[in-house]
PDB file of C-alpha atoms and ligand atoms in Angstrom:
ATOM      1  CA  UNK A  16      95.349 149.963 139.494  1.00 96.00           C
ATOM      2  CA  UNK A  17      94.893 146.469 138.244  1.00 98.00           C
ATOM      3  CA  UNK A  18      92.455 144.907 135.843  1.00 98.00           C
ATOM      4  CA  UNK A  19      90.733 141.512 136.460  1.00 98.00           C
ATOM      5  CA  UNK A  20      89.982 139.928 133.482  1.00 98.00           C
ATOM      6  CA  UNK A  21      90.739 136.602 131.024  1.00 97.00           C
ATOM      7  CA  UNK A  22      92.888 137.051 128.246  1.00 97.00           C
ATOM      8  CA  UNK A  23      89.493 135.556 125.685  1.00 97.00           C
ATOM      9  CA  UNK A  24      86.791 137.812 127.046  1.00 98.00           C
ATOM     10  CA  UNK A  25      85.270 140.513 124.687  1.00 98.00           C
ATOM     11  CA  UNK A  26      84.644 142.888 127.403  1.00 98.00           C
ATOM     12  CA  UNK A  27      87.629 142.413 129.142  1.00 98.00           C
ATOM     13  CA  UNK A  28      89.355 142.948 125.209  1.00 98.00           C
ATOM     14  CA  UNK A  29      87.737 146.201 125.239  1.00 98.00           C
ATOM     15  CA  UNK A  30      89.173 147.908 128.027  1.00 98.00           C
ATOM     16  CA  UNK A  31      92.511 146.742 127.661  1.00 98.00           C
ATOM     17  CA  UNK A  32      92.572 148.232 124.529  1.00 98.00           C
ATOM     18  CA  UNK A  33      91.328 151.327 125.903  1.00 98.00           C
ATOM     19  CA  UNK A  34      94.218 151.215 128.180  1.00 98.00           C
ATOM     20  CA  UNK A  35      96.683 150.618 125.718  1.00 98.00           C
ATOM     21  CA  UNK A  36      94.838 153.961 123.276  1.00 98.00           C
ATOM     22  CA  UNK A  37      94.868 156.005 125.929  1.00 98.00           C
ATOM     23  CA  UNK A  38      98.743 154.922 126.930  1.00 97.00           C
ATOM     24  CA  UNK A  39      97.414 154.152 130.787  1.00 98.00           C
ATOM     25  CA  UNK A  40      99.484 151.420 132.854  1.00 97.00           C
ATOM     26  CA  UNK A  41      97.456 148.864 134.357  1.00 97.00           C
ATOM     27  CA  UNK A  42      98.449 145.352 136.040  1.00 98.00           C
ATOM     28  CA  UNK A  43      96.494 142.451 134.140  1.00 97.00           C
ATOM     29  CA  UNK A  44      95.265 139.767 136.655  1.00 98.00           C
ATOM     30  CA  UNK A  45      94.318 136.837 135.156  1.00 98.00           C
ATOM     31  CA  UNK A  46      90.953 134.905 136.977  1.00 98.00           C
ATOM     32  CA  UNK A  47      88.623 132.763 135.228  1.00 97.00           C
ATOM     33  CA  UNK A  48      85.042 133.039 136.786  1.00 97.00           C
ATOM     34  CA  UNK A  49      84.082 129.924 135.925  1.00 95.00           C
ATOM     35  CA  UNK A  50      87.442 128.350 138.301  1.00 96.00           C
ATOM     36  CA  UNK A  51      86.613 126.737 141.352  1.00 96.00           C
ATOM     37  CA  UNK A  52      89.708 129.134 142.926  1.00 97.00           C
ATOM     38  CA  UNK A  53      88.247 132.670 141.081  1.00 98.00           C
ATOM     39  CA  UNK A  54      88.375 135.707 143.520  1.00 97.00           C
ATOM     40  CA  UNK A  55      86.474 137.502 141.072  1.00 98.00           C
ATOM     41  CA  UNK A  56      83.423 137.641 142.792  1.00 98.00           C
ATOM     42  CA  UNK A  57      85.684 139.666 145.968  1.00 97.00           C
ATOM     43  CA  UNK A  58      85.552 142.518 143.357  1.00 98.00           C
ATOM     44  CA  UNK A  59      82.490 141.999 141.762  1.00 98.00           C
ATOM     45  CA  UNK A  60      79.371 140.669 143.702  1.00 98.00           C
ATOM     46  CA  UNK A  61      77.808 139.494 139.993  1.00 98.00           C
ATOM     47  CA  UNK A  62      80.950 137.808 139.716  1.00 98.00           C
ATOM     48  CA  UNK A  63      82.123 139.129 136.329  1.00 98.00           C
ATOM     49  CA  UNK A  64      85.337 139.879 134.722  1.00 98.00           C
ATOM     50  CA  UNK A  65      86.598 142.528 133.666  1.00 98.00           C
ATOM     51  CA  UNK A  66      86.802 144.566 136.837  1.00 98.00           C
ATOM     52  CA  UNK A  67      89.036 147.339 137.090  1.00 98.00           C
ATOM     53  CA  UNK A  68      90.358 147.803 140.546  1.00 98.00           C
ATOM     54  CA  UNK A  69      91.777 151.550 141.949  1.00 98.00           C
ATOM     55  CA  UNK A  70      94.280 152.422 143.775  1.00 97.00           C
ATOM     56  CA  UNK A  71      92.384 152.501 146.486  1.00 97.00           C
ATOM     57  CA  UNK A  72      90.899 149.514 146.564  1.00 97.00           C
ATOM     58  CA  UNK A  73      87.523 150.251 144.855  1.00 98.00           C
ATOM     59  CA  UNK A  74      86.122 148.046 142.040  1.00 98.00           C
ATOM     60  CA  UNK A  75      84.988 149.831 139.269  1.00 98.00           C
ATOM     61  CA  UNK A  76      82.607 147.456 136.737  1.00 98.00           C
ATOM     62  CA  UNK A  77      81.392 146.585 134.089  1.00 98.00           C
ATOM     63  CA  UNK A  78      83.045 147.420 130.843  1.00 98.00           C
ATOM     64  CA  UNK A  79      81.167 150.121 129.781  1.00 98.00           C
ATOM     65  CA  UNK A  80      81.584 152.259 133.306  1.00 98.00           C
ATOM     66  CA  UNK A  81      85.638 150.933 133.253  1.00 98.00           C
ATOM     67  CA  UNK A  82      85.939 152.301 129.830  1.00 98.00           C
ATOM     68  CA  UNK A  83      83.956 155.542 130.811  1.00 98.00           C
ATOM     69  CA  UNK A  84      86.048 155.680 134.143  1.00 98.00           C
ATOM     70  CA  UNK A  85      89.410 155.159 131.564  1.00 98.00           C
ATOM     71  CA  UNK A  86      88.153 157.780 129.363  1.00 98.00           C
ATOM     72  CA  UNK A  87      88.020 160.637 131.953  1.00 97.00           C
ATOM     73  CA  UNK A  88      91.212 159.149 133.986  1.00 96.00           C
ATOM     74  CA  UNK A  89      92.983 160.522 131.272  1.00 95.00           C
ATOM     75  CA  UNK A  90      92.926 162.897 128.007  1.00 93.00           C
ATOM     76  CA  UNK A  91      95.212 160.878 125.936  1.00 93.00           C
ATOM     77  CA  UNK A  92      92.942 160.061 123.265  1.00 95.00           C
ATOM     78  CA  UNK A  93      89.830 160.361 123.706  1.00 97.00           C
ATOM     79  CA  UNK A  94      87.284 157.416 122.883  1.00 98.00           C
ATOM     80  CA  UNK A  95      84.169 158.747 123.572  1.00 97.00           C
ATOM     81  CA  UNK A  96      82.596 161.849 121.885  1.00 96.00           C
ATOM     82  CA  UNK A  97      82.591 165.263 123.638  1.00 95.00           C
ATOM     83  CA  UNK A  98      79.172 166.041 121.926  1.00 96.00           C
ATOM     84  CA  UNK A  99      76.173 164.107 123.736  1.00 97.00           C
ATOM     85  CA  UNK A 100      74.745 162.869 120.304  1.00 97.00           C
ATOM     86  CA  UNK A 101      78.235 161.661 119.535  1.00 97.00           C
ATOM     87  CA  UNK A 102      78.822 159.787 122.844  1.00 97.00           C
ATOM     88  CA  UNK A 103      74.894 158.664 122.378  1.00 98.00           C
ATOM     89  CA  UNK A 104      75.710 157.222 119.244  1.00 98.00           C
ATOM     90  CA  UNK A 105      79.041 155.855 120.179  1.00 98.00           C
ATOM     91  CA  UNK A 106      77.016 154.008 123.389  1.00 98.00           C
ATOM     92  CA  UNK A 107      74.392 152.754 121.536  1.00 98.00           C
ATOM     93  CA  UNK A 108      77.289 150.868 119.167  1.00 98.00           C
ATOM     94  CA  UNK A 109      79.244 149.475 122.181  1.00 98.00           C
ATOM     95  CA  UNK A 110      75.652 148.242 123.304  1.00 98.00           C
ATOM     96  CA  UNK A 111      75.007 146.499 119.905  1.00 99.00           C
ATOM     97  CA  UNK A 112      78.089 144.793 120.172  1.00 99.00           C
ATOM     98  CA  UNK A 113      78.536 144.320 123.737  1.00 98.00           C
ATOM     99  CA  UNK A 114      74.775 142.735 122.700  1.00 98.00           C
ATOM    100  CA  UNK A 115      76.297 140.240 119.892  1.00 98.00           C
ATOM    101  CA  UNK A 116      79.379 139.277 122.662  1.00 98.00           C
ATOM    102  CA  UNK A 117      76.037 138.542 125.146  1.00 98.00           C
ATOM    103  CA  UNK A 118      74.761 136.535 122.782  1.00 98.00           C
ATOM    104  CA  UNK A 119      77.710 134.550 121.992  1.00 98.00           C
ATOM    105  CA  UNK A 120      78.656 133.723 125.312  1.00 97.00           C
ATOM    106  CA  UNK A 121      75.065 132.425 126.133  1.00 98.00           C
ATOM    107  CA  UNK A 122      74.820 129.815 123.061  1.00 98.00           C
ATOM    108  CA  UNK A 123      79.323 129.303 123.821  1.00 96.00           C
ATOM    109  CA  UNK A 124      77.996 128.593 127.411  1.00 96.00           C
ATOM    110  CA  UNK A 125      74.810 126.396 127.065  1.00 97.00           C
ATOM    111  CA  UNK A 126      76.831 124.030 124.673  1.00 96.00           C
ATOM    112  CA  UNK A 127      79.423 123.449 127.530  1.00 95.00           C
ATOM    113  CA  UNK A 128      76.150 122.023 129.045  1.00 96.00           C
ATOM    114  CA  UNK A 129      75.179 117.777 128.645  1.00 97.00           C
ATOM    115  CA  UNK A 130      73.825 117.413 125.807  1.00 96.00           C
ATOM    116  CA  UNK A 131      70.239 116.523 127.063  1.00 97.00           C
ATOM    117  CA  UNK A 132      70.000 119.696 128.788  1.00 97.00           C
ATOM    118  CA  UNK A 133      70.729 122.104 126.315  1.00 97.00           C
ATOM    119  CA  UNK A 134      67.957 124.254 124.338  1.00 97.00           C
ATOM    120  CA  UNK A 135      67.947 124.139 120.610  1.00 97.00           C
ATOM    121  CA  UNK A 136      65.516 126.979 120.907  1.00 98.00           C
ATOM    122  CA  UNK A 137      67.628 129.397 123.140  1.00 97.00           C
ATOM    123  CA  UNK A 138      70.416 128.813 121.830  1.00 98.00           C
ATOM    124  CA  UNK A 139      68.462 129.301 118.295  1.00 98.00           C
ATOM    125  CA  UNK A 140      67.006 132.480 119.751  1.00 98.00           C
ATOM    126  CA  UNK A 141      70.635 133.547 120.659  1.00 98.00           C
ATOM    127  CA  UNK A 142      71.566 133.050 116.689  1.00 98.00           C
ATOM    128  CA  UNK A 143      69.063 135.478 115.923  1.00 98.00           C
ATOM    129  CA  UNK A 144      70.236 138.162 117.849  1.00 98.00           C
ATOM    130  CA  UNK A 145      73.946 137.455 116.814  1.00 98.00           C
ATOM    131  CA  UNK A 146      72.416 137.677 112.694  1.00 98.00           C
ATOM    132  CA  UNK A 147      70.374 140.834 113.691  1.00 98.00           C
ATOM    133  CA  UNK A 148      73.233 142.487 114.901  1.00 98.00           C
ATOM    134  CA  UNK A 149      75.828 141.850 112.898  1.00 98.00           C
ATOM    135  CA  UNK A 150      73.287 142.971 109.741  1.00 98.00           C
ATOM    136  CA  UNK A 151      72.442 145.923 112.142  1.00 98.00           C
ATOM    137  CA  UNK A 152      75.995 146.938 112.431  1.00 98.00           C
ATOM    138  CA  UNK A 153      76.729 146.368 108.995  1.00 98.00           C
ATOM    139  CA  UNK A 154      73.947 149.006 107.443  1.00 98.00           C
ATOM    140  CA  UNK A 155      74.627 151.967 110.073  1.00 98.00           C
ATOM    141  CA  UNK A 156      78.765 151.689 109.472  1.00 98.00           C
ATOM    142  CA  UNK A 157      77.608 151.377 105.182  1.00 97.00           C
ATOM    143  CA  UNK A 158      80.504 153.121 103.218  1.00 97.00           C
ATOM    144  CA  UNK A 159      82.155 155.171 106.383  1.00 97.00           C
ATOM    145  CA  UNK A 160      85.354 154.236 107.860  1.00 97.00           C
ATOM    146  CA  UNK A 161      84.515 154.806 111.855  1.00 98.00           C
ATOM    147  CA  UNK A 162      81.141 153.848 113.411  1.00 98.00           C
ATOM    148  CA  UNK A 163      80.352 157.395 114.984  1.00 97.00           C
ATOM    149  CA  UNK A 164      81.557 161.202 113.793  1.00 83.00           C
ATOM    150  CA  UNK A 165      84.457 159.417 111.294  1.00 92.00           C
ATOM    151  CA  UNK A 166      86.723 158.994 114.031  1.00 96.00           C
ATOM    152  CA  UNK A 167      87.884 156.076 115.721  1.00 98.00           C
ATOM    153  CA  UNK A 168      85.861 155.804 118.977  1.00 98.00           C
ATOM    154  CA  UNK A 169      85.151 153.464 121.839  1.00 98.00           C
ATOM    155  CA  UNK A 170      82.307 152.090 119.376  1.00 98.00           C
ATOM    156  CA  UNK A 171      85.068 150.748 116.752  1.00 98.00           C
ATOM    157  CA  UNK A 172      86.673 148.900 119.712  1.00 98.00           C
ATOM    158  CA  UNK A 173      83.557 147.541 120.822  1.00 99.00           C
ATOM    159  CA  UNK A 174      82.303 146.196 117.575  1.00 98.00           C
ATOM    160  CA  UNK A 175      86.053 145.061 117.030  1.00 98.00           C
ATOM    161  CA  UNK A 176      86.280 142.789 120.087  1.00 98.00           C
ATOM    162  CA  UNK A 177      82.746 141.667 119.539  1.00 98.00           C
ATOM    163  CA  UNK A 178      83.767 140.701 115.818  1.00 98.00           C
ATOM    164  CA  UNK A 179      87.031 139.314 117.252  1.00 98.00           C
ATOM    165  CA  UNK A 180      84.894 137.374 119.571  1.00 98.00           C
ATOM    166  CA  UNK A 181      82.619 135.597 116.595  1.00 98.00           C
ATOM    167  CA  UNK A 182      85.571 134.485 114.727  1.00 98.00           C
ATOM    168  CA  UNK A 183      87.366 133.143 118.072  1.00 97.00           C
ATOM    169  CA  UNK A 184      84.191 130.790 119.160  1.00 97.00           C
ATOM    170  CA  UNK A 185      82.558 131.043 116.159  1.00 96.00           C
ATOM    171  CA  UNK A 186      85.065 130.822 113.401  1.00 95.00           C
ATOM    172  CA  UNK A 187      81.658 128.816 111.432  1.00 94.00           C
ATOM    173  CA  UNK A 188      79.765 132.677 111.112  1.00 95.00           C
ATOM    174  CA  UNK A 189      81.457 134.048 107.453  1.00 96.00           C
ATOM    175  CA  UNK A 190      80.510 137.576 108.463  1.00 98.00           C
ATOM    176  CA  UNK A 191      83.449 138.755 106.809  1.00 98.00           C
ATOM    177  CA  UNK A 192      81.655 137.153 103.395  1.00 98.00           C
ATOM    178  CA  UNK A 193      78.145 138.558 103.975  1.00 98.00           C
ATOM    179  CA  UNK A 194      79.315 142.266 105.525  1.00 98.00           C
ATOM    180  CA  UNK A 195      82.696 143.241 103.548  1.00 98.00           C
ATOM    181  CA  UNK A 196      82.568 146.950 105.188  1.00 98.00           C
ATOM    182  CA  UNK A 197      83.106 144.904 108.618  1.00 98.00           C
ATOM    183  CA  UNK A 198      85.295 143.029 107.484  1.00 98.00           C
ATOM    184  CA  UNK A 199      87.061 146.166 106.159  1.00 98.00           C
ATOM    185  CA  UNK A 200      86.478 148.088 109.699  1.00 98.00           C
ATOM    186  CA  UNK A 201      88.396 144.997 111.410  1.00 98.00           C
ATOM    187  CA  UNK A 202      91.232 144.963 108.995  1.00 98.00           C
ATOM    188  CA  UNK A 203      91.728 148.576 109.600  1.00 97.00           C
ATOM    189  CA  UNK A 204      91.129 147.776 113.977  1.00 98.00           C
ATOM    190  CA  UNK A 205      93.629 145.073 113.355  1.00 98.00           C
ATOM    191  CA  UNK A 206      96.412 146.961 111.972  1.00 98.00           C
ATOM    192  CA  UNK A 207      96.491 148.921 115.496  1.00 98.00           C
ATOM    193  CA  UNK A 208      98.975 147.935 118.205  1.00 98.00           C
ATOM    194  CA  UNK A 209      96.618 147.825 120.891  1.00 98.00           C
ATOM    195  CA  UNK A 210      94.213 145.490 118.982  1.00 98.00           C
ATOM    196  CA  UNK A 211      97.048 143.181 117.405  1.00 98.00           C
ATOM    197  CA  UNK A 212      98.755 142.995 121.214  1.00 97.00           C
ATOM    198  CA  UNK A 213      95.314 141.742 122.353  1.00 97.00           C
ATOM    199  CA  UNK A 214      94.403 138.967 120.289  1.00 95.00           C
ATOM    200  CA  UNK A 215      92.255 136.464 122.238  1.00 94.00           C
ATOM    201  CA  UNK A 216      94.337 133.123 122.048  1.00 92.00           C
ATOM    202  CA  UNK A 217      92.636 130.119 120.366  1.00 85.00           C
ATOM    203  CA  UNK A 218      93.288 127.758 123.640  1.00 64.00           C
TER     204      UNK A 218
HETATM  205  C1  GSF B  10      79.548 141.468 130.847  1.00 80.65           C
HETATM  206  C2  GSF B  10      80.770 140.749 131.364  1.00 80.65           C
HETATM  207  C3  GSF B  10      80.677 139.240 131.224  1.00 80.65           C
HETATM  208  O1  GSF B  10      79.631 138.667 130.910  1.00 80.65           O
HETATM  209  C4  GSF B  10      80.620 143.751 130.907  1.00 80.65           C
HETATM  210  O2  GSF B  10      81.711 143.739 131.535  1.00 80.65           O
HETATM  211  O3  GSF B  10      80.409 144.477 129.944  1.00 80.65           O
HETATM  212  N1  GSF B  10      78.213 143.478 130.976  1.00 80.65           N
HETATM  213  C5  GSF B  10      79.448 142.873 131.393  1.00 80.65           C
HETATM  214  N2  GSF B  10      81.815 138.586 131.467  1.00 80.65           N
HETATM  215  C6  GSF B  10      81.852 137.121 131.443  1.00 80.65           C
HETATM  216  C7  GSF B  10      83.148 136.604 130.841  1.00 80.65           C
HETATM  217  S1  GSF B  10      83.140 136.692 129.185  1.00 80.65           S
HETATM  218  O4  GSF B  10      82.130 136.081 128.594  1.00 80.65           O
HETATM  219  O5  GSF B  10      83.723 137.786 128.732  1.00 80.65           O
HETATM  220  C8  GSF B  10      81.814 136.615 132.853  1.00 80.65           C
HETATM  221  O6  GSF B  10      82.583 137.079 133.687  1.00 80.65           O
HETATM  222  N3  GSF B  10      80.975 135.620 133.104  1.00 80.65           N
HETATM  223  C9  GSF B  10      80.974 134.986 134.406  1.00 80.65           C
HETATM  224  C10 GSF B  10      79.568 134.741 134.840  1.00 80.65           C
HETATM  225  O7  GSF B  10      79.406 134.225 135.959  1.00 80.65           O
HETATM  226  O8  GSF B  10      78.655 135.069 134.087  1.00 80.65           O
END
C-alpha cells in the first residue's frame, strides 16, 4: 500500500496521521499535482493528492473515503464513532474543516495567479468562509476537550490539519487570539506523535 500525497497538504496530513493512530505501514510517495512530471492524475482522474493506493493496485480517494477505508482496515484505534450520530457528528467536523482547508487553498492558489487576473472578490468570498468556520468550530468544541463524544476522533485530526494549514499559509489569521479553546485543542493535537511527526514544512 502506498500513499500519494505532498508533505504540505491538509488532506494528505490527515490520513497520514490516521496511519500513524492506527499504527498501519504505508509507503509515502511524494508528487506535487501542480509538477509538470506528476503521475498523480494515473491514480486519480481529478488529479488530486492524497490517494491511497492497495495492494492491488486500486486507488482509493479522497481523504475522507482513505480515512474511512483506514478506519475499517484496521481496529487499532478507532477514529470514527461506532454510533451513527457519533460518526455523523464526527463527518460533519472533518467537512467543516476539510471546508476551511478548501477555502485556503482557493485564495493560496488564486494569489499564485498575475496579479491582474486575480479576484479581490473570490478570494474575499473565500475569507468569509475561512472566518465562518473557524467561529463555527470554535462555538460547537466551547469548553470540551474532543470535537465529538469526548474522545479523540477523526474530527480532532481534521480540524487539526485544517488549523495547521491556516498557520502554515496563513500565519497573518491570529485564530489562536480570537478562539483560545482551538488554540487549546491544537496544543493538546500537537503534543501527539503522529501530529508532531507530520508537521507541514514552511518551504
Ligand atoms: C481535496 C484534495 C485536494 O484538493 C480530499 O482529498 O479531501 N477533497 C479532496 N488536494 C489538493 C492539494 S492540497 O491543497 O492539499 C490537490 O491535489 N490539488 C490539485 C488540483 O489539481 O486541484
Amino acid at each position: 500500500m502506498k500513499l500519494i500525497a505532498s508533505l504540505t497538504s491538509p488532506y494528505a496530513r490527515k490520513v497520514r496521521i490516521v496511519l500513524a493512530e492506527k499504527h498501519i505501514e504505508c509507503d509515502l510517495q511524494v508528487d506535487i499535482p501542480w509538477n509538470e512530471d506528476t503521475h498523480v492524475p494515473d491514480y486519480n482522474p481529478l488529479g488530486k493528492i492524497p490517494v491511497l493506493v492497495l495492494d492491488d493496485g486500486t486507488a482509493v480517494y479522497d481523504s475522507r473515503v482513505i480515512a474511512e477505508y483506514l478506519d475499517h482496515a484496521s481496529p487499532v484505534h478507532n477514529v470514527l464513532p461506532k454510533d451513527a450520530r457519533g460518526r455523523i457528528a464526527a463527518r460533519r467536523w472533518e467537512a467543516l474543516a476539510d471546508g476551511i482547508c478548501d477555502a485556503a487553498a482557493t485564495i493560496f492558489l488564486e494569489r499564485k495567479r498575475p496579479e491582474a487576473q486575480q479576484s479581490p472578490d473570490w478570494i474575499a468570498r473565500q475569507q468569509l468562509k475561512i472566518e465562518r468556520g473557524l467561529a463555527t468550530a470554535s462555538r460547537d468544541l466551547a469548553d470540551r476537550v474532543w470535537c465529538v463524544a469526548d474522545a479523540y476522533t477523526l474530527a480532532d485530526i481534521a480540524l487539526g490539519c485544517a488549523l495547521g494549514y491556516l498557520d502554515l499559509r496563513f500565519p497573518s489569521i491570529a485564530w489562536r487570539d480570537s478562539y483560545p479553546n482551538l488554540a487549546g485543542l491544537m496544543q493538546r493535537l500537537n503534543e501527539r506523535p503522529a501530529f508532531a511527526d507530520s508537521t507541514p514544512p514552511k518551504a
